[in-house]
mmCIF file of C-alpha atoms in Angstrom:
data_model
loop_
_atom_site.group_PDB
_atom_site.id
_atom_site.type_symbol
_atom_site.label_atom_id
_atom_site.label_comp_id
_atom_site.label_asym_id
_atom_site.label_seq_id
_atom_site.Cartn_x
_atom_site.Cartn_y
_atom_site.Cartn_z
ATOM 1 C CA MET A 1 -36.422 67.732 8.470
ATOM 2 C CA ARG A 2 -34.800 71.320 10.605
ATOM 3 C CA THR A 3 -36.702 72.365 13.194
ATOM 4 C CA ARG A 4 -36.772 75.776 14.508
ATOM 5 C CA PRO A 5 -36.407 76.304 17.776
ATOM 6 C CA ALA A 6 -38.791 78.864 19.928
ATOM 7 C CA PHE A 7 -36.305 81.569 20.560
ATOM 8 C CA PRO A 8 -34.349 82.517 17.791
ATOM 9 C CA VAL A 9 -30.978 83.290 18.967
ATOM 10 C CA ARG A 10 -30.583 86.077 16.927
ATOM 11 C CA SER A 11 -33.348 87.290 17.760
ATOM 12 C CA GLY A 12 -34.074 89.926 21.043
ATOM 13 C CA LEU A 13 -36.083 87.857 23.053
ATOM 14 C CA GLY A 14 -34.019 84.466 22.328
ATOM 15 C CA PHE A 15 -30.568 86.330 23.432
ATOM 16 C CA LEU A 16 -32.588 87.490 26.844
ATOM 17 C CA PHE A 17 -33.156 84.036 27.612
ATOM 18 C CA LEU A 18 -30.059 82.611 27.545
ATOM 19 C CA PHE A 19 -28.715 85.090 30.013
ATOM 20 C CA LEU A 20 -31.708 84.443 32.273
ATOM 21 C CA ALA A 21 -30.295 80.747 31.707
ATOM 22 C CA GLN A 22 -26.913 81.911 32.375
ATOM 23 C CA ALA A 23 -27.070 83.811 34.934
ATOM 24 C CA LEU A 24 -29.484 81.269 37.563
ATOM 25 C CA ALA A 25 -26.691 78.571 36.862
ATOM 26 C CA VAL A 26 -23.758 81.576 38.426
ATOM 27 C CA ALA A 27 -26.448 82.513 40.839
ATOM 28 C CA VAL A 28 -27.345 79.475 42.717
ATOM 29 C CA PRO A 29 -24.236 77.754 44.013
ATOM 30 C CA ILE A 30 -23.391 81.583 44.374
ATOM 31 C CA GLU A 31 -26.355 81.257 46.980
ATOM 32 C CA ALA A 32 -25.443 77.731 48.479
ATOM 33 C CA GLN A 33 -21.873 78.955 49.100
ATOM 34 C CA ALA A 34 -22.960 82.367 51.069
ATOM 35 C CA HIS A 35 -23.587 80.387 54.303
ATOM 36 C CA GLY A 36 -20.859 77.981 53.515
ATOM 37 C CA ASP A 37 -20.956 74.885 53.466
ATOM 38 C CA THR A 38 -20.641 73.804 57.170
ATOM 39 C CA VAL A 39 -23.090 74.686 60.191
ATOM 40 C CA LYS A 40 -21.989 75.434 63.321
ATOM 41 C CA VAL A 41 -23.044 73.887 66.515
ATOM 42 C CA VAL A 42 -22.437 74.475 70.304
ATOM 43 C CA VAL A 43 -24.107 72.695 72.781
ATOM 44 C CA THR A 44 -25.492 75.832 75.294
ATOM 45 C CA GLY A 45 -26.245 72.880 78.356
ATOM 46 C CA GLN A 46 -29.471 72.167 79.731
ATOM 47 C CA ARG A 47 -32.633 73.341 80.624
ATOM 48 C CA GLU A 48 -34.390 70.963 83.077
ATOM 49 C CA GLY A 49 -32.515 68.442 81.384
ATOM 50 C CA HIS A 50 -33.167 69.505 77.966
ATOM 51 C CA VAL A 51 -30.148 69.897 75.327
ATOM 52 C CA THR A 52 -29.772 73.007 74.491
ATOM 53 C CA THR A 53 -27.538 74.523 71.828
ATOM 54 C CA GLU A 54 -27.203 77.009 69.333
ATOM 55 C CA ILE A 55 -26.718 76.065 65.649
ATOM 56 C CA THR A 56 -25.879 78.696 62.777
ATOM 57 C CA TRP A 57 -24.442 78.794 59.525
ATOM 58 C CA GLU A 58 -20.590 78.830 59.660
ATOM 59 C CA ASN A 59 -19.894 81.772 57.884
ATOM 60 C CA ASP A 60 -21.410 84.605 58.299
ATOM 61 C CA GLY A 61 -23.149 83.294 61.790
ATOM 62 C CA ASP A 62 -27.443 83.108 60.104
ATOM 63 C CA ALA A 63 -29.830 81.426 61.220
ATOM 64 C CA ILE A 64 -30.572 78.039 59.561
ATOM 65 C CA ASP A 65 -34.489 78.781 57.821
ATOM 66 C CA GLU A 66 -34.764 74.870 56.528
ATOM 67 C CA ALA A 67 -35.527 71.797 58.614
ATOM 68 C CA VAL A 68 -31.971 70.773 60.639
ATOM 69 C CA ALA A 69 -31.563 67.288 61.298
ATOM 70 C CA ALA A 70 -29.994 66.493 63.933
ATOM 71 C CA THR A 71 -28.859 63.862 66.532
ATOM 72 C CA VAL A 72 -28.105 64.219 70.302
ATOM 73 C CA ASN A 73 -25.855 61.385 72.686
ATOM 74 C CA SER A 74 -24.787 61.457 75.646
ATOM 75 C CA THR A 75 -22.563 59.876 77.532
ATOM 76 C CA SER A 76 -21.455 59.590 81.177
ATOM 77 C CA PRO A 77 -17.994 59.823 82.325
ATOM 78 C CA ASP A 78 -17.772 56.451 83.035
ATOM 79 C CA GLY A 79 -19.396 54.919 79.844
ATOM 80 C CA SER A 80 -21.441 53.317 81.841
ATOM 81 C CA ARG A 81 -24.443 54.971 80.959
ATOM 82 C CA THR A 82 -25.491 56.230 77.360
ATOM 83 C CA MET A 83 -28.399 58.467 76.378
ATOM 84 C CA GLY A 84 -29.407 58.572 73.498
ATOM 85 C CA PRO A 85 -29.357 58.948 69.692
ATOM 86 C CA TRP A 86 -32.283 61.987 70.483
ATOM 87 C CA ARG A 87 -33.306 64.192 67.706
ATOM 88 C CA LEU A 88 -33.357 68.064 68.300
ATOM 89 C CA VAL A 89 -36.015 70.368 67.478
ATOM 90 C CA ARG A 90 -36.223 74.154 67.347
ATOM 91 C CA ASP A 91 -37.209 75.884 70.442
ATOM 92 C CA ALA A 92 -40.390 78.281 70.483
ATOM 93 C CA GLY A 93 -39.729 82.120 69.897
ATOM 94 C CA SER A 94 -36.588 81.320 68.631
ATOM 95 C CA ARG A 95 -34.539 80.899 65.109
ATOM 96 C CA THR A 96 -30.918 79.615 65.890
ATOM 97 C CA GLY A 97 -32.110 77.742 69.510
ATOM 98 C CA TRP A 98 -32.668 73.843 69.011
ATOM 99 C CA SER A 99 -32.945 71.199 72.100
ATOM 100 C CA THR A 100 -34.005 68.117 72.969
ATOM 101 C CA ALA A 101 -37.523 66.859 73.886
ATOM 102 C CA GLU A 102 -36.225 64.275 75.584
ATOM 103 C CA VAL A 103 -34.722 64.593 79.100
ATOM 104 C CA LEU A 104 -31.642 63.514 80.681
ATOM 105 C CA PRO A 105 -31.264 62.203 84.458
ATOM 106 C CA PRO A 106 -29.072 63.875 87.237
ATOM 107 C CA GLY A 107 -26.056 63.749 86.839
ATOM 108 C CA THR A 108 -22.874 64.456 84.470
ATOM 109 C CA TRP A 109 -22.565 64.092 80.889
ATOM 110 C CA LYS A 110 -20.683 64.622 77.959
ATOM 111 C CA VAL A 111 -22.407 66.069 75.133
ATOM 112 C CA SER A 112 -22.011 65.301 71.878
ATOM 113 C CA VAL A 113 -24.766 66.758 68.837
ATOM 114 C CA ASP A 114 -23.803 65.748 64.937
ATOM 115 C CA VAL A 115 -26.046 67.402 62.046
ATOM 116 C CA GLY A 116 -26.091 66.445 58.755
ATOM 117 C CA PHE A 117 -28.304 68.312 56.759
ATOM 118 C CA PRO A 118 -29.009 70.595 55.477
ATOM 119 C CA SER A 119 -24.661 71.208 56.379
ATOM 120 C CA LEU A 120 -22.371 68.984 57.444
ATOM 121 C CA GLY A 121 -21.618 70.396 61.874
ATOM 122 C CA HIS A 122 -20.960 69.510 65.070
ATOM 123 C CA GLY A 123 -20.216 70.002 68.286
ATOM 124 C CA GLU A 124 -19.934 68.627 72.218
ATOM 125 C CA LYS A 125 -19.744 69.736 75.374
ATOM 126 C CA GLU A 126 -20.029 68.079 78.807
ATOM 127 C CA ILE A 127 -23.135 69.365 81.235
ATOM 128 C CA ALA A 128 -24.594 69.001 84.500
ATOM 129 C CA VAL A 129 -27.568 67.842 85.557
ATOM 130 C CA PRO A 130 -28.933 68.824 89.378
ATOM 131 C CA VAL A 131 -31.342 66.837 91.483
ATOM 132 C CA VAL A 132 -34.162 69.021 91.645
ATOM 133 C CA ASP A 133 -35.862 68.717 94.899
ATOM 134 C CA PRO A 134 -39.440 67.499 95.141
ATOM 135 C CA VAL A 135 -41.853 69.837 95.464
ATOM 136 C CA PRO A 136 -43.480 70.033 99.129
ATOM 137 C CA SER A 137 -46.919 68.639 99.055
ATOM 138 C CA ALA A 138 -49.526 70.808 100.887
ATOM 139 C CA ALA A 139 -50.426 69.674 104.738
ATOM 140 C CA THR A 140 -53.268 68.058 105.511
ATOM 141 C CA PRO A 141 -55.680 70.003 107.061
ATOM 142 C CA SER A 142 -56.014 68.612 110.758
ATOM 143 C CA ALA A 143 -59.289 66.940 111.847
ATOM 144 C CA ALA A 144 -61.202 70.058 113.981
ATOM 145 C CA ALA A 145 -61.081 68.917 117.983
ATOM 146 C CA PRO A 146 -64.456 67.388 118.692
ATOM 147 C CA THR A 147 -66.394 70.532 120.757
ATOM 148 C CA ALA A 148 -66.319 69.895 124.124
ATOM 149 C CA SER A 149 -69.305 68.963 126.634
ATOM 150 C CA ALA A 150 -70.568 71.049 128.796
ATOM 151 C CA SER A 151 -69.097 70.453 132.331
ATOM 152 C CA PRO A 152 -71.498 70.374 135.876
ATOM 153 C CA SER A 153 -69.755 73.049 136.816
ATOM 154 C CA SER A 154 -71.117 75.501 133.605
ATOM 155 C CA PRO A 155 -73.421 78.098 134.466
ATOM 156 C CA ALA A 156 -76.807 77.381 133.541
ATOM 157 C CA PRO A 157 -78.380 78.782 130.904
ATOM 158 C CA SER A 158 -79.776 82.532 130.979
ATOM 159 C CA GLY A 159 -83.036 82.772 132.093
ATOM 160 C CA ALA A 160 -83.569 79.198 133.537
ATOM 161 C CA SER A 161 -83.676 78.717 137.512
ATOM 162 C CA ALA A 162 -80.533 77.321 139.398
ATOM 163 C CA PRO A 163 -81.902 74.345 141.386
ATOM 164 C CA PRO A 164 -81.935 74.722 145.370
ATOM 165 C CA VAL A 165 -79.192 73.641 146.960
ATOM 166 C CA SER A 166 -79.346 71.106 149.443
ATOM 167 C CA SER A 167 -79.418 72.198 153.366
ATOM 168 C CA GLY A 168 -78.808 68.777 154.577
ATOM 169 C CA SER A 169 -82.991 68.183 156.046
ATOM 170 C CA PRO A 170 -85.218 66.829 154.260
ATOM 171 C CA ALA A 171 -87.473 68.906 151.954
ATOM 172 C CA PRO A 172 -90.767 68.885 152.842
ATOM 173 C CA ALA A 173 -93.279 66.779 150.517
ATOM 174 C CA PRO A 174 -95.488 67.900 148.120
ATOM 175 C CA ALA A 175 -99.062 68.955 149.595
ATOM 176 C CA GLY A 176 -101.203 64.995 149.372
ATOM 177 C CA GLU A 177 -98.308 62.944 148.775
ATOM 178 C CA GLY A 178 -97.303 62.342 152.658
ATOM 179 C CA GLY A 179 -101.190 62.093 154.365
ATOM 180 C CA GLY A 180 -101.433 58.776 153.109
ATOM 181 C CA THR A 181 -98.003 58.344 155.994
ATOM 182 C CA ASP A 182 -99.399 60.396 158.402
ATOM 183 C CA ARG A 183 -103.276 58.491 158.809
ATOM 184 C CA THR A 184 -100.918 55.341 159.116
ATOM 185 C CA VAL A 185 -98.814 56.146 162.159
ATOM 186 C CA TRP A 186 -102.183 57.934 163.951
ATOM 187 C CA TRP A 187 -103.955 54.795 163.590
ATOM 188 C CA THR A 188 -101.097 53.023 165.051
ATOM 189 C CA THR A 189 -100.396 54.657 167.625
ATOM 190 C CA ALA A 190 -104.286 55.121 169.003
ATOM 191 C CA GLY A 191 -104.689 50.941 168.003
ATOM 192 C CA VAL A 192 -101.641 50.413 170.658
ATOM 193 C CA ALA A 193 -102.961 52.824 173.171
ATOM 194 C CA VAL A 194 -106.721 51.122 173.039
ATOM 195 C CA ILE A 195 -105.020 47.105 173.207
ATOM 196 C CA ALA A 196 -102.762 48.637 176.279
ATOM 197 C CA LEU A 197 -106.137 50.014 178.096
ATOM 198 C CA ALA A 198 -107.823 46.406 177.512
ATOM 199 C CA GLY A 199 -104.674 45.282 178.740
ATOM 200 C CA ALA A 200 -105.348 47.407 182.064
ATOM 201 C CA GLY A 201 -108.865 46.945 182.532
ATOM 202 C CA GLY A 202 -108.768 43.542 182.454
ATOM 203 C CA GLY A 203 -106.197 43.062 184.975
ATOM 204 C CA VAL A 204 -108.158 45.129 187.196
ATOM 205 C CA LEU A 205 -111.881 43.283 186.931
ATOM 206 C CA LEU A 206 -109.912 40.245 188.184
ATOM 207 C CA ARG A 207 -108.141 41.273 190.778
ATOM 208 C CA ARG A 208 -112.044 42.188 191.630
ATOM 209 C CA ALA A 209 -113.046 38.860 191.143
ATOM 210 C CA ARG A 210 -110.419 37.101 192.889
ATOM 211 C CA ALA A 211 -111.281 39.393 196.125
ATOM 212 C CA ARG A 212 -114.757 37.959 196.282
ATOM 213 C CA LYS A 213 -113.822 34.938 196.501
ATOM 214 C CA ARG A 214 -111.934 35.334 199.087
#
């Protein structure tokens, strides 16, 4: 049983189909090879401890629109410390800038970047991460000084009369307070006088009585 092709080669539509298939087969490899089979990786330095890079196509320097799969490894000059592997993320607002989300501690580091997709690429550089001084904290305001109490020599408030200044002599007693004392002194003096007079009179009478007896 013979089957007929959907688009006979001898027909105009069949020739068009074959032409498009061959053109597509040729165009795909050409487009894939237009940028080259490697990517260029340039380690530009660091930004606040984040490793920064520029990644482009090797042949024409175009930006890579696809996602980039890359790993970042860092080693101290003496090899005692290593950081990574970390991955790269695209910088916001940039087509060729890539950086790490992680932060390198202060010091000197030998950084190597290896790209595996969309093509192979490698870059390395020694960078230095400076020590950042901490932001000084705001000075704590000192406690408010206590309000000084008014001294005894402070002037009297306006409208208040100042107390009289003592001259050394006792101030006169208010009316009604010294009356009892004066009366007591008077009665005491009068009593002494009466007793003295009574004694004198008794002495005179005693002498007269003795004189009569003689």
